[in-house]
Short mmCIF file of C-alpha atoms and ligand atoms in Angstrom, two decimals:
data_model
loop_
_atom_site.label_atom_id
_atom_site.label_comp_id
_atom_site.label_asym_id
_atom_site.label_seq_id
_atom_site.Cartn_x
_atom_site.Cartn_y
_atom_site.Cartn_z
CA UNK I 1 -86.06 108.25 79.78
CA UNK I 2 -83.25 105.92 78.28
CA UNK I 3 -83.10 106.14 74.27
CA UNK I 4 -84.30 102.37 74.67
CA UNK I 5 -87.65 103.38 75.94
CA UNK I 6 -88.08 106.20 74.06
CA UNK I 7 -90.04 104.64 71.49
CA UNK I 8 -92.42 102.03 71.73
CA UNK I 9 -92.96 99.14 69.16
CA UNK I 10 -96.84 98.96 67.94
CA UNK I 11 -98.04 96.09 65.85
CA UNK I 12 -101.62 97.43 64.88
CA UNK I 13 -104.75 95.15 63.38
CA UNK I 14 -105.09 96.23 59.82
CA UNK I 15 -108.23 95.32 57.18
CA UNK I 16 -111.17 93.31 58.00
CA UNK I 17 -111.08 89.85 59.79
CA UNK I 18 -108.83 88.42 56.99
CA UNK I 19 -105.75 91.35 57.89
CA UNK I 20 -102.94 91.09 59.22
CA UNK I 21 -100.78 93.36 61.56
CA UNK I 22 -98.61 96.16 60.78
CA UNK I 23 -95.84 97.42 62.53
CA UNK I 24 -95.46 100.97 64.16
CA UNK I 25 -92.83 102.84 65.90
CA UNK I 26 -94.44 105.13 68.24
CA UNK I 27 -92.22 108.21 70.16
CA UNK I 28 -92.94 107.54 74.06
CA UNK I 29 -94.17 110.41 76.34
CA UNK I 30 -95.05 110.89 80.18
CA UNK I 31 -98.96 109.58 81.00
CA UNK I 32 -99.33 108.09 77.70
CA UNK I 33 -102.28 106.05 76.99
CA UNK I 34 -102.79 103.53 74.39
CA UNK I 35 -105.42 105.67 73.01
CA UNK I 36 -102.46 108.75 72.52
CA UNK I 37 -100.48 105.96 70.94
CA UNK I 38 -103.23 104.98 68.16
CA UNK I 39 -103.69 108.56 67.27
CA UNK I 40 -100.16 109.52 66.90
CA UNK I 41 -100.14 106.73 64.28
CA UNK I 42 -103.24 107.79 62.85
CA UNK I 43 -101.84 111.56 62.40
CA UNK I 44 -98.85 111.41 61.56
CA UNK I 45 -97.76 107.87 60.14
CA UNK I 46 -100.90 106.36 58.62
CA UNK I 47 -103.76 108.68 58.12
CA UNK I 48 -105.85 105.49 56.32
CA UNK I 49 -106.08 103.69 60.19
CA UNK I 50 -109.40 103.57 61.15
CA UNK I 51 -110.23 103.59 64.90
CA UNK I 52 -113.41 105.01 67.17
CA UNK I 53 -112.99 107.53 70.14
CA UNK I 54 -114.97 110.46 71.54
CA UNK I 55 -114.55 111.34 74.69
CA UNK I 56 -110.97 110.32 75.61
CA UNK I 57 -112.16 110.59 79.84
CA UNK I 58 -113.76 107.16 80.01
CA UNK I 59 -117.57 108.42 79.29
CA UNK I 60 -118.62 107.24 75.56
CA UNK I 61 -117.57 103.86 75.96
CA UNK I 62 -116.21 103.84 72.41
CA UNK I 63 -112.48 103.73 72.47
CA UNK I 64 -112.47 100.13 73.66
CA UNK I 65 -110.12 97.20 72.06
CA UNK I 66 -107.33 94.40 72.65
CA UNK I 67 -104.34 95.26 73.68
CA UNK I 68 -101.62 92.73 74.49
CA UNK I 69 -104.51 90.18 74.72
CA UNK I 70 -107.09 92.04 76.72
CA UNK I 71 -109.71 94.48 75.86
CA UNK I 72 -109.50 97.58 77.42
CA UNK I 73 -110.85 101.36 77.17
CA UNK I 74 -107.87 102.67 75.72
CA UNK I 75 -108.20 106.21 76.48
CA UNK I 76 -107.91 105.18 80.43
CA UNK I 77 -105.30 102.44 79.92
CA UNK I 78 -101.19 104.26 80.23
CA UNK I 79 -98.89 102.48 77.84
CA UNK I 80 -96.81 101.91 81.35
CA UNK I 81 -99.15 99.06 82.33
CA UNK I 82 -100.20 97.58 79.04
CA UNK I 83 -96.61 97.23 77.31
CA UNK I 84 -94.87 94.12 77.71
CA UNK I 85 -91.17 94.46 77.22
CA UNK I 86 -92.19 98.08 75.60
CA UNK I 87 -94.16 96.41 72.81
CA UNK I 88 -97.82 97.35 72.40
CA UNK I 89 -100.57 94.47 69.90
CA UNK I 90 -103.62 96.71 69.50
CA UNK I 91 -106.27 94.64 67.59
CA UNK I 92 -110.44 95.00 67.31
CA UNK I 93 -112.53 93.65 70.45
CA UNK I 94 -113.37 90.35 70.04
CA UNK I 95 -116.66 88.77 69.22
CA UNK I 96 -117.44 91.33 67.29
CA UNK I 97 -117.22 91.53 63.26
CA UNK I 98 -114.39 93.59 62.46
CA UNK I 99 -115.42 96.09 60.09
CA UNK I 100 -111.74 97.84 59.02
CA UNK I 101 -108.47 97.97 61.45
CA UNK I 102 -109.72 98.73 65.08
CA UNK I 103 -113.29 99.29 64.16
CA UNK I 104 -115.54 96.89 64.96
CA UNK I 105 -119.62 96.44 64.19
CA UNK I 106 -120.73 97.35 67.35
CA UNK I 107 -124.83 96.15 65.91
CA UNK I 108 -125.25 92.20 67.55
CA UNK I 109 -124.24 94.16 70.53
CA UNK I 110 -126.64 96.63 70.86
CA UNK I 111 -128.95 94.73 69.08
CA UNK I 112 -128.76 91.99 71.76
CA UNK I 113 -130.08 94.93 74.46
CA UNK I 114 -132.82 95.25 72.76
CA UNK I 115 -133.71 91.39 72.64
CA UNK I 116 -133.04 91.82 76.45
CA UNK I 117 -135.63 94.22 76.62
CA UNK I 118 -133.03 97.20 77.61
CA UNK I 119 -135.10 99.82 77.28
CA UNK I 120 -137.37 101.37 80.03
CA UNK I 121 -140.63 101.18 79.83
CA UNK I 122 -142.69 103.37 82.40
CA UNK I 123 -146.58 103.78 82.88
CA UNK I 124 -146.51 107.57 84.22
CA UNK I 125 -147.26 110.73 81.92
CA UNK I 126 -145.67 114.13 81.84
CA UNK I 127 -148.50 115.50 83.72
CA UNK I 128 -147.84 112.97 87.19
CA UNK I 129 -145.08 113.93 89.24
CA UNK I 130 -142.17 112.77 89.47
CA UNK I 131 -141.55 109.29 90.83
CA UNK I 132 -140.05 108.93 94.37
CA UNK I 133 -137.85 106.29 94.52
CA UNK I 134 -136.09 105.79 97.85
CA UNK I 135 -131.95 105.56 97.01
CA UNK I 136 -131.79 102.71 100.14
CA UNK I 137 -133.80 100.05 99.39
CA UNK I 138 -132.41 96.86 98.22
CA UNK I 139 -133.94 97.18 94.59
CA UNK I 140 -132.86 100.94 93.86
CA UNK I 141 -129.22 99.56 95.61
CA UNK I 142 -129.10 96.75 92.77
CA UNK I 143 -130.28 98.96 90.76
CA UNK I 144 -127.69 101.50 91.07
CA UNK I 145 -124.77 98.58 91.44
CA UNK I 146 -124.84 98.09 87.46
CA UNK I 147 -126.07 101.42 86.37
CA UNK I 148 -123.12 103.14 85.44
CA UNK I 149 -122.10 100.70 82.20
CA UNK I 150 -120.82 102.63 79.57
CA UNK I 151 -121.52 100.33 76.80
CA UNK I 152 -118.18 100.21 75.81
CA UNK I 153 -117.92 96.41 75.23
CA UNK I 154 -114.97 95.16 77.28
CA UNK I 155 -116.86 92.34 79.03
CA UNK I 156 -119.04 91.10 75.92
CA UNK I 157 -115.25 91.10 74.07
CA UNK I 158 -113.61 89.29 77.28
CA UNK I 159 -116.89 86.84 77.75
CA UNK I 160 -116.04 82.86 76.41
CA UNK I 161 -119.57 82.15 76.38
CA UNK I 162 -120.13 84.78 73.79
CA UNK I 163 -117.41 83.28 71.93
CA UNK I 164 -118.50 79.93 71.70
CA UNK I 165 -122.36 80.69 71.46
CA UNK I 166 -122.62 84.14 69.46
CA UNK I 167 -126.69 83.89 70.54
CA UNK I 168 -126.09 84.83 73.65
CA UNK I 169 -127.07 87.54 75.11
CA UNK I 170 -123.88 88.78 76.83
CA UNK I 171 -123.21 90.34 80.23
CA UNK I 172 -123.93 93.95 79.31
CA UNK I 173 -127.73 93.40 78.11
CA UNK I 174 -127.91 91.01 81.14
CA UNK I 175 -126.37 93.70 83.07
CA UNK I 176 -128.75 96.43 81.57
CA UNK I 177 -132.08 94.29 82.02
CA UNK I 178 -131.24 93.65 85.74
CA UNK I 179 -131.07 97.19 86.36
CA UNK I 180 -134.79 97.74 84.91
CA UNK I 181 -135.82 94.39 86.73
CA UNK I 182 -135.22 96.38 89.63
CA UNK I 183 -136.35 99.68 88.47
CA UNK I 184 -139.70 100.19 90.60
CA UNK I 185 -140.97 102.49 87.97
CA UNK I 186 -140.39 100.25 85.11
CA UNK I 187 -144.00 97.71 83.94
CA UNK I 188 -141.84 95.31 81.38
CA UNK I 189 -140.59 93.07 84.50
CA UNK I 190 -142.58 90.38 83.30
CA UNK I 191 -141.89 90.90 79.40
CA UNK I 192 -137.77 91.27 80.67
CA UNK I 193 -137.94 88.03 82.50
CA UNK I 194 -139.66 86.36 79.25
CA UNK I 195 -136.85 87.76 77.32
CA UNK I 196 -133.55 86.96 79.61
CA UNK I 197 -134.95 84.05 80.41
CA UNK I 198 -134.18 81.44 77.36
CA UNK I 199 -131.51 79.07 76.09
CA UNK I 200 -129.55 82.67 74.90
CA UNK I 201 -129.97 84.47 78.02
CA UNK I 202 -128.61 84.72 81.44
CA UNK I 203 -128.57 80.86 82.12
CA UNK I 204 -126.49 80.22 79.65
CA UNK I 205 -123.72 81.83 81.95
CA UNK I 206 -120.41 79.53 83.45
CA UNK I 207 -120.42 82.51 85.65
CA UNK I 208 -116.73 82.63 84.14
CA UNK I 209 -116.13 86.24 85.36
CA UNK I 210 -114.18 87.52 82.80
CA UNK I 211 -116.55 90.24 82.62
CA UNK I 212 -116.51 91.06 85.97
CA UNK I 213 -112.96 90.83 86.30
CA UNK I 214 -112.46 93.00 83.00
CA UNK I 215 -114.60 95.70 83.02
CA UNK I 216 -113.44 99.25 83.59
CA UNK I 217 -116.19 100.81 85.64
CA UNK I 218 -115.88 98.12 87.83
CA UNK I 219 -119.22 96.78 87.45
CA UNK I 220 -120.15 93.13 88.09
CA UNK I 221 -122.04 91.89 85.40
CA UNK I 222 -121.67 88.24 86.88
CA UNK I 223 -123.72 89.16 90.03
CA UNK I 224 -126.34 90.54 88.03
CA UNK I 225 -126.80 87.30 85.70
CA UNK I 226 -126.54 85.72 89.05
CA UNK I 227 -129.88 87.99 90.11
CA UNK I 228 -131.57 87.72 86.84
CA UNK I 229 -131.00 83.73 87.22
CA UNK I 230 -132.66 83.82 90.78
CA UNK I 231 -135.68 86.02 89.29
CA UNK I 232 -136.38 83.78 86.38
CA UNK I 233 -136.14 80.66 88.34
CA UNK I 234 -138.90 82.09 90.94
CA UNK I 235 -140.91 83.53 88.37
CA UNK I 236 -141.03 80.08 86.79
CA UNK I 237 -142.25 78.45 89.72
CA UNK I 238 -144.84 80.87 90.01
CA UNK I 239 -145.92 80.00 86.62
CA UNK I 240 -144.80 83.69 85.11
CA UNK I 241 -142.70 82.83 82.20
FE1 SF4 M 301 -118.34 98.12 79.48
FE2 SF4 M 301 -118.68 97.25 82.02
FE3 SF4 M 301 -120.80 98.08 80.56
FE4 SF4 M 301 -119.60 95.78 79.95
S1 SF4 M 301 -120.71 96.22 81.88
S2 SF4 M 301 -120.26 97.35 78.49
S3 SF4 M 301 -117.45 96.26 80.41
S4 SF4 M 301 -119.05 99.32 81.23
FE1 FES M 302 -114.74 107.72 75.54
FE2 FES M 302 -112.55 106.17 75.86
S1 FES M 302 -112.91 107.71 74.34
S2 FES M 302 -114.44 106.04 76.94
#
């Protein structure tokens, strides 16, 4: 590696929403990540940054935030293909209230999966067996198409609608209450329609796609607003909502 690249300049987020950014010089390695490059910083030139990670294999969802612009898991994303001209801007996710340097308050998120009625809500007891839920029908296929979100924040942090209306409800509870609309063992479809179904919910989509385009499973939140749109429209005319 040429002496030129074997450093790479960092300008990190620092404080709360009124901060400002610091500079870094950070030594460059083979298969770096972004998330290597914020705890090298961390540990051995500023042990006051704060920053979230757990699992560092693109599981927990919690490493995510904006690098050159974008959000992004960091522990997945190599320095190769997120420096421009060998310069890294790390910053907190966006639409989120920063709470100190890369941390962000992760509550209106979550919070906002809960208004979309994200939890499951089943009418079996421990004593029935199991459900048997066939893997190809068309529900159980939509189903499984958004299942694998890692609530790591990306596509609420990349979403414009969430920026300009901070009520709604984003494309990760969307994305979460379209999985349990088509969860046959799930009895809150009705209450989850109610819920998705209002000025802050999934009509209130430009289907944009920055979501879809930005998350890192690869999930496509747009298509399920899309479904969730569809449903609420048809429950409405059947005098459901
Ligand atoms: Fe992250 Fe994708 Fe889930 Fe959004 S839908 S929280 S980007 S995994
Ligand atoms: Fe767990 Fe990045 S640290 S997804």
């Amino acid at each position: 590696m040429p002496a030129s690249e074997a450093t790479v300049q960092v300008t990190v987020w620092r404080g709360s929403a009124n901060g400002a950014f610091q500079r870094f010089e950070v030594p460059r390695h083979s298969s770096q990540t972004v998330l290597d490059v914020v705890t090298h910083i961390q540990r051995v030139l500023d042990p006051t940054l704060a920053y979230r990670f757990s699992c560092r294999v693109g599981m927990c969802g919690s490493c995510a935030m904006t690098v050159n612009g974008v959000a992004r898991w960091t522990c997945r994303t190599h320095v190769d293909r997120a420096a421009r001209e060998g310069r890294l801007e790390i910053a907190p996710l966006r639409n989120l209230p920063v709470i100190r340097d890369l941390v962000t308050d992760m509550r209106d998120f979550f919070d906002k999966w809960a208004r979309a009625k994200g939890q499951f809500r089943g009418a079996s007891t421990r004593h029935e067996d199991f459900a048997r839920i066939r893997p190809d029908t068309a529900a159980r296929m939509q189903a499984e198409a958004g299942i694998e979100c890692i609530g790591c924040g990306v596509c609420y942090a990349s979403c414009d609608v969430v920026a300009r209306n901070p009520d709604y409800l984003g494309p990760a509870a969307l994305n979460r209450a379209w999985t349990l609309v088509n969860d046959a063992r799930d009895v809150a479809r009705g209450d989850r329609l109610r819920a998705v179904a209002g000025d802050a919910g999934c009509h209130a989509c430009h289907t944009q796609m920055g979501c879809t385009e930005r998350c890192p499973k690869n999930l496509a939140p747009t298509a399920s607003i899309a479904g969730l749109k569809r449903e609420t429209a048809r429950a409405a005319l059947r005098g459901e909502l």
